[in-house]
Structures are given as C-alpha cells and as structure tokens.
C-alpha cells in the first residue's frame, strides 16, 4: 500500500480541537479530517447506529489511503471502537489501525488527582457506555470516578449559542450535578471533544482547587509515542504537512463554524461516504 495521511474522524466539529493539538505536536504528517456533520450529534444515538456510522466513516478514510485512523470523538470511541478493532478491521484492513481517545486519556488521568476523586463530563452515549469507569478502574483501581451527561452542550456549541447568557444556565446545571456527587472531586475531564470551547465557562462554576483537563494534548503525546513504537505504521504515513477537511454536510457551513474549533480558517470539501 502507498503511504497516506492520518485520518481523523469526529461526528462533527469537535475532533478539530484534537487535530489542532496533533498538528502543533506533530506538524510534519499529512492529516485528513472527516466530520459526519450530516448525522451529528451522535451523543444520544443507539449503540448500533453509532457503530454503523463510525464504521462507514472509517471505511471512507481507508478509501482515501489512511493507514491510521483516530476516532477523535469520545462517543464513537466509547461505542464503536472496540467492535471495529475486534470484528471489522481484521476483514476490512488487517494492516491498518484504528485508535480512539479514551484509552490514552485513562492511562494517565490518575496522575492528575490528589483527592483520588475524578469527575467526567461527557455526552449521554459516552456516560451510558461506562467506558471511562471501566478503563479508569483498570489503570487506577483506587480512583473514584463520577460521571455527568451533558446532553445540551453539543447542540449549544454547534449552534454557536454557547457564548450567550442563556447557555450559562445549562453549563452550571451539569457542573453542579457532577460536583454534587462528591465534594472531593479535584479534577474534571472534558470527555467530549466539543467541550474545550466552553472550558472558560465551566471553570467559572467550579470551586477553587478543581482543575479541568482537555484531551488534545494527551492524544498528541500518546500518538507521538504510538508512532515511535509502531514503525510499521509510521513509515506508511505521508509527510508533507498537508491538512485536508471533508464533511458529509454542506462545506460552506463547515467552513463558517470550523475555525472556532480549529483556531484558524478551514476550507472543507463535501463527501457522501459513497466509496463502496
Ligand atoms: N464530540 C463528540 C465526543 O467527543 C460528541 C459529539 C456528538 O454528540 O456527536 O463525544
């Protein structure tokens, strides 16, 4: 197989917050971003639907020659990654890799709490999957984990309503509900790639001494070490510092929203995922 870019997948715009940090840590690679905006948000969708949509997106990224795909979406990582790795990949492309954002986060999260009480803010799908509870128990059995689903945050962020005062009510509501589960929480993980956009608002509703953790820098560090350990994948990644963006919805909409997440202007192309 010829070399190709690193595929980055998200249900919509959120993965751009991860891509931004990947590019700043590992700028030499080519990246191909796919946002399934036409079917976002995924947060409340069923296990099967998220699996089906994510697999279609992974297949499309493979059709664009990506040797490695990162699901830069917690909901897809929680609900689709394991089955893709175990069942789809061996048939589809045994020589390629699909990675998620939950494992790299849970491997290190326990090092950032003194009280051993961690809060997780995430979509309903991620919370209900129990993935963070299981994975953190695996790496840090002594840590207490508390979760809160924030179903209205992605719609508020995607509709650019998150800076308006009305959004504060829902930001405060979910933060309060999380903190009410344990007064000892001293670290909160933003376990949805959209949430860094409301980071400043969340921190306003947290008592002093509570730290917030975003995933971008964690995923970047983890990818760097993965590529060092896997030269068979690294050697197949194209290295021209080219960054391409695709959306399953209108490209003009994508371009007008994407820069909020990515930090600089984006020019996307439309795709139908009709690669089969
Ligand atoms: N950004 C995605 C995540 O990290 C979720 C957005 C959605 O609900 O589609 O979970």
Coordinates of C-alpha atoms and ligand atoms in Angstrom, one line a residue:
X1 CA 0.0 0.0 0.0
X2 CA 1.2 3.5 -0.8
X3 CA 1.6 6.0 2.0
X4 CA -1.3 8.2 3.2
X5 CA -2.4 10.7 5.7
X6 CA -3.5 10.2 9.3
X7 CA -7.3 10.0 9.2
X8 CA -9.1 12.0 12.0
X9 CA -12.8 11.3 12.5
X10 CA -15.5 13.1 14.5
X11 CA -19.2 13.2 14.4
X12 CA -18.9 16.9 13.5
X13 CA -16.6 19.7 14.5
X14 CA -15.3 18.5 17.9
X15 CA -12.4 16.5 16.5
X16 CA -10.9 19.7 15.2
X17 CA -9.9 20.6 18.8
X18 CA -7.9 17.4 18.8
X19 CA -6.5 17.9 15.3
X20 CA -5.2 21.3 16.3
X21 CA -3.1 19.8 19.1
X22 CA -2.0 16.9 16.9
X23 CA -0.7 19.3 14.2
X24 CA 1.0 21.5 16.7
X25 CA 2.8 18.5 18.3
X26 CA 3.4 16.5 15.1
X27 CA 3.3 19.0 12.2
X28 CA 5.2 17.0 9.6
X29 CA 2.5 14.5 8.9
X30 CA -0.5 14.8 6.5
X31 CA -3.9 14.8 8.1
X32 CA -7.3 14.1 6.6
X33 CA -10.3 15.2 8.7
X34 CA -13.8 13.8 8.3
X35 CA -16.7 15.3 10.1
X36 CA -20.0 13.4 9.8
X37 CA -21.9 16.7 10.3
X38 CA -25.0 15.5 8.3
X39 CA -25.7 12.9 11.0
X40 CA -24.3 14.8 14.1
X41 CA -24.7 14.9 17.0
X42 CA -24.1 11.2 17.8
X43 CA -24.4 11.7 21.6
X44 CA -27.9 10.3 22.1
X45 CA -27.9 7.7 19.3
X46 CA -28.0 4.0 19.9
X47 CA -25.0 1.7 20.1
X48 CA -25.8 0.1 16.7
X49 CA -26.3 3.4 14.9
X50 CA -23.1 4.9 16.2
X51 CA -21.2 1.7 15.3
X52 CA -22.7 1.7 11.7
X53 CA -22.0 5.5 11.2
X54 CA -18.5 5.2 12.6
X55 CA -17.6 2.2 10.5
X56 CA -18.8 3.9 7.4
X57 CA -16.6 6.8 8.1
X58 CA -13.6 4.6 8.9
X59 CA -14.1 2.8 5.6
X60 CA -14.2 6.1 3.8
X61 CA -11.0 7.2 5.4
X62 CA -9.4 3.9 4.4
X63 CA -10.6 4.5 0.8
X64 CA -8.6 7.7 1.0
X65 CA -5.5 5.7 1.8
X66 CA -5.2 6.5 5.5
X67 CA -3.0 3.7 7.2
X68 CA -4.1 5.0 10.6
X69 CA -7.4 6.4 11.7
X70 CA -8.1 8.2 15.0
X71 CA -11.6 8.4 16.3
X72 CA -11.3 11.9 17.7
X73 CA -14.8 11.5 19.3
X74 CA -15.4 10.1 22.7
X75 CA -18.9 8.9 21.8
X76 CA -17.6 6.9 18.8
X77 CA -14.6 5.7 20.8
X78 CA -16.9 4.5 23.6
X79 CA -19.5 2.8 21.4
X80 CA -17.8 1.7 18.2
X81 CA -14.0 1.4 18.6
X82 CA -13.8 -2.0 20.3
X83 CA -16.1 -3.7 17.8
X84 CA -14.3 -2.1 14.9
X85 CA -10.9 -3.2 16.2
X86 CA -12.1 -6.7 17.0
X87 CA -14.5 -7.6 14.2
X88 CA -14.4 -5.2 11.3
X89 CA -10.7 -4.4 11.0
X90 CA -9.4 -8.0 10.6
X91 CA -11.6 -8.4 7.5
X92 CA -11.5 -4.9 6.2
X93 CA -7.9 -3.9 6.5
X94 CA -5.7 -6.1 8.8
X95 CA -2.7 -3.9 8.0
X96 CA -4.2 -0.7 9.2
X97 CA -5.0 0.7 12.6
X98 CA -8.0 2.5 14.3
X99 CA -7.3 4.2 17.6
X100 CA -9.6 6.2 20.0
X101 CA -9.3 8.9 22.6
X102 CA -10.5 7.1 25.7
X103 CA -7.5 4.7 26.3
X104 CA -4.8 7.4 26.1
X105 CA -6.7 9.5 28.5
X106 CA -7.5 6.9 31.1
X107 CA -3.9 5.6 31.1
X108 CA -2.7 8.9 32.6
X109 CA -5.7 10.5 34.2
X110 CA -5.0 9.1 37.7
X111 CA -1.7 11.1 37.9
X112 CA -3.6 14.3 38.0
X113 CA -5.8 14.0 41.1
X114 CA -4.6 14.4 44.7
X115 CA -8.0 13.5 46.2
X116 CA -8.4 10.5 44.0
X117 CA -11.9 11.7 43.0
X118 CA -12.3 12.5 39.3
X119 CA -15.3 13.9 37.5
X120 CA -16.2 13.1 33.9
X121 CA -18.3 15.4 31.8
X122 CA -19.5 13.7 28.5
X123 CA -22.3 13.0 26.1
X124 CA -25.1 10.7 27.2
X125 CA -23.7 8.0 24.9
X126 CA -20.2 8.1 26.5
X127 CA -21.6 8.1 30.0
X128 CA -24.0 5.2 29.4
X129 CA -21.3 3.1 27.8
X130 CA -19.5 3.0 31.1
X131 CA -16.2 3.1 29.1
X132 CA -14.5 5.7 31.4
X133 CA -15.5 3.8 34.5
X134 CA -14.1 0.5 33.2
X135 CA -10.9 1.9 31.8
X136 CA -10.0 4.1 34.7
X137 CA -10.7 1.1 37.1
X138 CA -8.3 -0.9 35.0
X139 CA -5.4 1.6 35.2
X140 CA -6.1 3.2 38.6
X141 CA -8.3 0.9 40.7
X142 CA -8.0 3.2 43.7
X143 CA -9.6 6.2 41.9
X144 CA -13.3 7.2 42.4
X145 CA -15.0 8.3 39.2
X146 CA -18.2 10.3 38.9
X147 CA -19.9 11.0 35.6
X148 CA -22.4 13.5 34.4
X149 CA -24.1 13.5 31.0
X150 CA -24.4 17.0 29.4
X151 CA -26.9 16.4 26.5
X152 CA -27.5 20.0 25.7
X153 CA -23.9 21.2 25.5
X154 CA -23.1 19.8 22.0
X155 CA -26.2 21.4 20.4
X156 CA -25.5 24.7 22.2
X157 CA -21.9 24.7 20.9
X158 CA -22.7 23.5 17.4
X159 CA -25.4 26.2 17.1
X160 CA -22.9 28.8 18.4
X161 CA -25.2 29.7 21.3
X162 CA -22.6 28.8 24.0
X163 CA -21.4 32.3 24.5
X164 CA -24.9 33.7 25.2
X165 CA -26.0 34.2 28.8
X166 CA -28.8 31.6 28.3
X167 CA -26.1 28.9 27.9
X168 CA -24.8 29.6 31.4
X169 CA -27.9 28.0 32.9
X170 CA -27.1 24.7 31.3
X171 CA -23.4 24.8 31.9
X172 CA -23.9 25.5 35.6
X173 CA -26.6 22.9 35.9
X174 CA -24.5 19.9 34.7
X175 CA -21.4 21.1 36.5
X176 CA -23.4 21.4 39.8
X177 CA -24.9 17.9 39.2
X178 CA -21.4 16.5 38.8
X179 CA -19.9 18.2 41.8
X180 CA -23.0 17.3 43.9
X181 CA -21.9 13.6 43.5
X182 CA -18.8 14.2 45.5
X183 CA -17.3 17.3 47.2
X184 CA -13.9 15.7 46.9
X185 CA -13.6 16.0 43.1
X186 CA -10.4 17.9 42.3
X187 CA -10.1 17.2 38.6
X188 CA -12.7 17.2 35.8
X189 CA -12.1 15.6 32.5
X190 CA -13.8 17.2 29.5
X191 CA -14.6 13.9 27.9
X192 CA -16.2 15.3 24.7
X193 CA -14.1 17.0 22.0
X194 CA -16.6 19.8 21.8
X195 CA -16.2 20.9 25.4
X196 CA -12.9 22.8 25.2
X197 CA -15.0 25.6 23.7
X198 CA -16.9 26.0 26.9
X199 CA -13.9 25.5 29.2
X200 CA -13.8 29.1 30.5
X201 CA -17.5 28.9 31.3
X202 CA -17.1 25.5 33.1
X203 CA -14.3 26.8 35.2
X204 CA -16.4 29.7 36.4
X205 CA -18.8 27.3 38.0
X206 CA -16.2 25.2 39.7
X207 CA -14.8 25.9 43.2
X208 CA -11.2 26.9 43.5
X209 CA -8.9 23.8 43.5
X210 CA -10.8 22.0 40.8
X211 CA -8.7 21.5 37.6
X212 CA -10.0 20.9 34.1
X213 CA -8.4 18.5 31.7
X214 CA -8.9 18.7 27.9
X215 CA -7.8 15.8 25.7
X216 CA -6.0 17.4 22.8
X217 CA -2.5 17.5 24.4
X218 CA -3.0 14.0 25.8
X219 CA -3.9 12.5 22.5
X220 CA -0.9 14.3 20.8
X221 CA 1.6 12.9 23.4
X222 CA 0.1 9.4 23.1
X223 CA 0.2 9.5 19.2
X224 CA 3.8 10.5 19.3
X225 CA 4.7 7.6 21.5
X226 CA 2.5 5.2 19.5
X227 CA 4.3 6.1 16.3
X228 CA 7.7 5.6 17.9
X229 CA 6.6 2.1 19.0
X230 CA 5.0 1.2 15.6
X231 CA 7.4 1.9 12.8
X232 CA 5.4 -0.3 10.5
X233 CA 2.6 2.3 10.7
X234 CA 4.8 5.4 11.0
X235 CA 6.7 4.5 7.8
X236 CA 3.4 4.4 5.8
X237 CA 2.3 7.9 6.9
X238 CA 2.8 10.6 4.3
X239 CA 4.8 13.6 5.5
X240 CA 4.0 16.8 3.6
X241 CA 2.3 18.9 6.3
X242 CA -0.9 18.9 4.3
X243 CA -4.2 19.2 6.1
X244 CA -7.5 18.3 4.3
X245 CA -11.0 18.6 5.6
X246 CA -14.2 16.8 4.5
X247 CA -17.7 17.0 5.7
X248 CA -20.8 14.9 5.0
X249 CA -22.9 18.2 5.1
X250 CA -22.6 21.5 3.3
X251 CA -19.0 22.6 3.0
X252 CA -19.9 26.3 3.4
X253 CA -21.5 25.6 6.8
X254 CA -18.5 23.6 7.8
X255 CA -16.1 26.4 6.9
X256 CA -18.1 29.0 8.7
X257 CA -18.1 27.1 12.0
X258 CA -14.9 25.1 11.9
X259 CA -12.5 27.9 12.7
X260 CA -14.0 28.3 16.2
X261 CA -12.7 24.7 17.0
X262 CA -9.6 24.7 14.9
X263 CA -8.4 28.2 15.7
X264 CA -7.7 29.2 12.0
X265 CA -9.8 29.2 8.8
X266 CA -10.7 25.9 7.2
X267 CA -11.7 25.1 3.7
X268 CA -13.6 21.8 3.5
X269 CA -15.0 19.6 0.7
X270 CA -18.2 17.6 0.7
X271 CA -18.3 13.8 0.6
X272 CA -21.1 11.3 0.6
X273 CA -19.2 8.4 2.1
X274 CA -20.2 6.5 -1.1
X275 CA -17.0 4.7 -1.5
X276 CA -18.3 1.2 -1.7
Ligands
LIG1 N1 -17.5 15.4 20.0 C1 -18.1 14.2 20.3 C2 -17.5 13.5 21.5 O1 -16.3 13.7 21.8 C3 -19.6 14.1 20.5 C4 -20.4 15.0 19.8 C5 -21.7 14.3 19.4 O2 -22.6 14.2 20.3 O3 -21.9 14.0 18.3 O4 -18.1 12.7 22.2

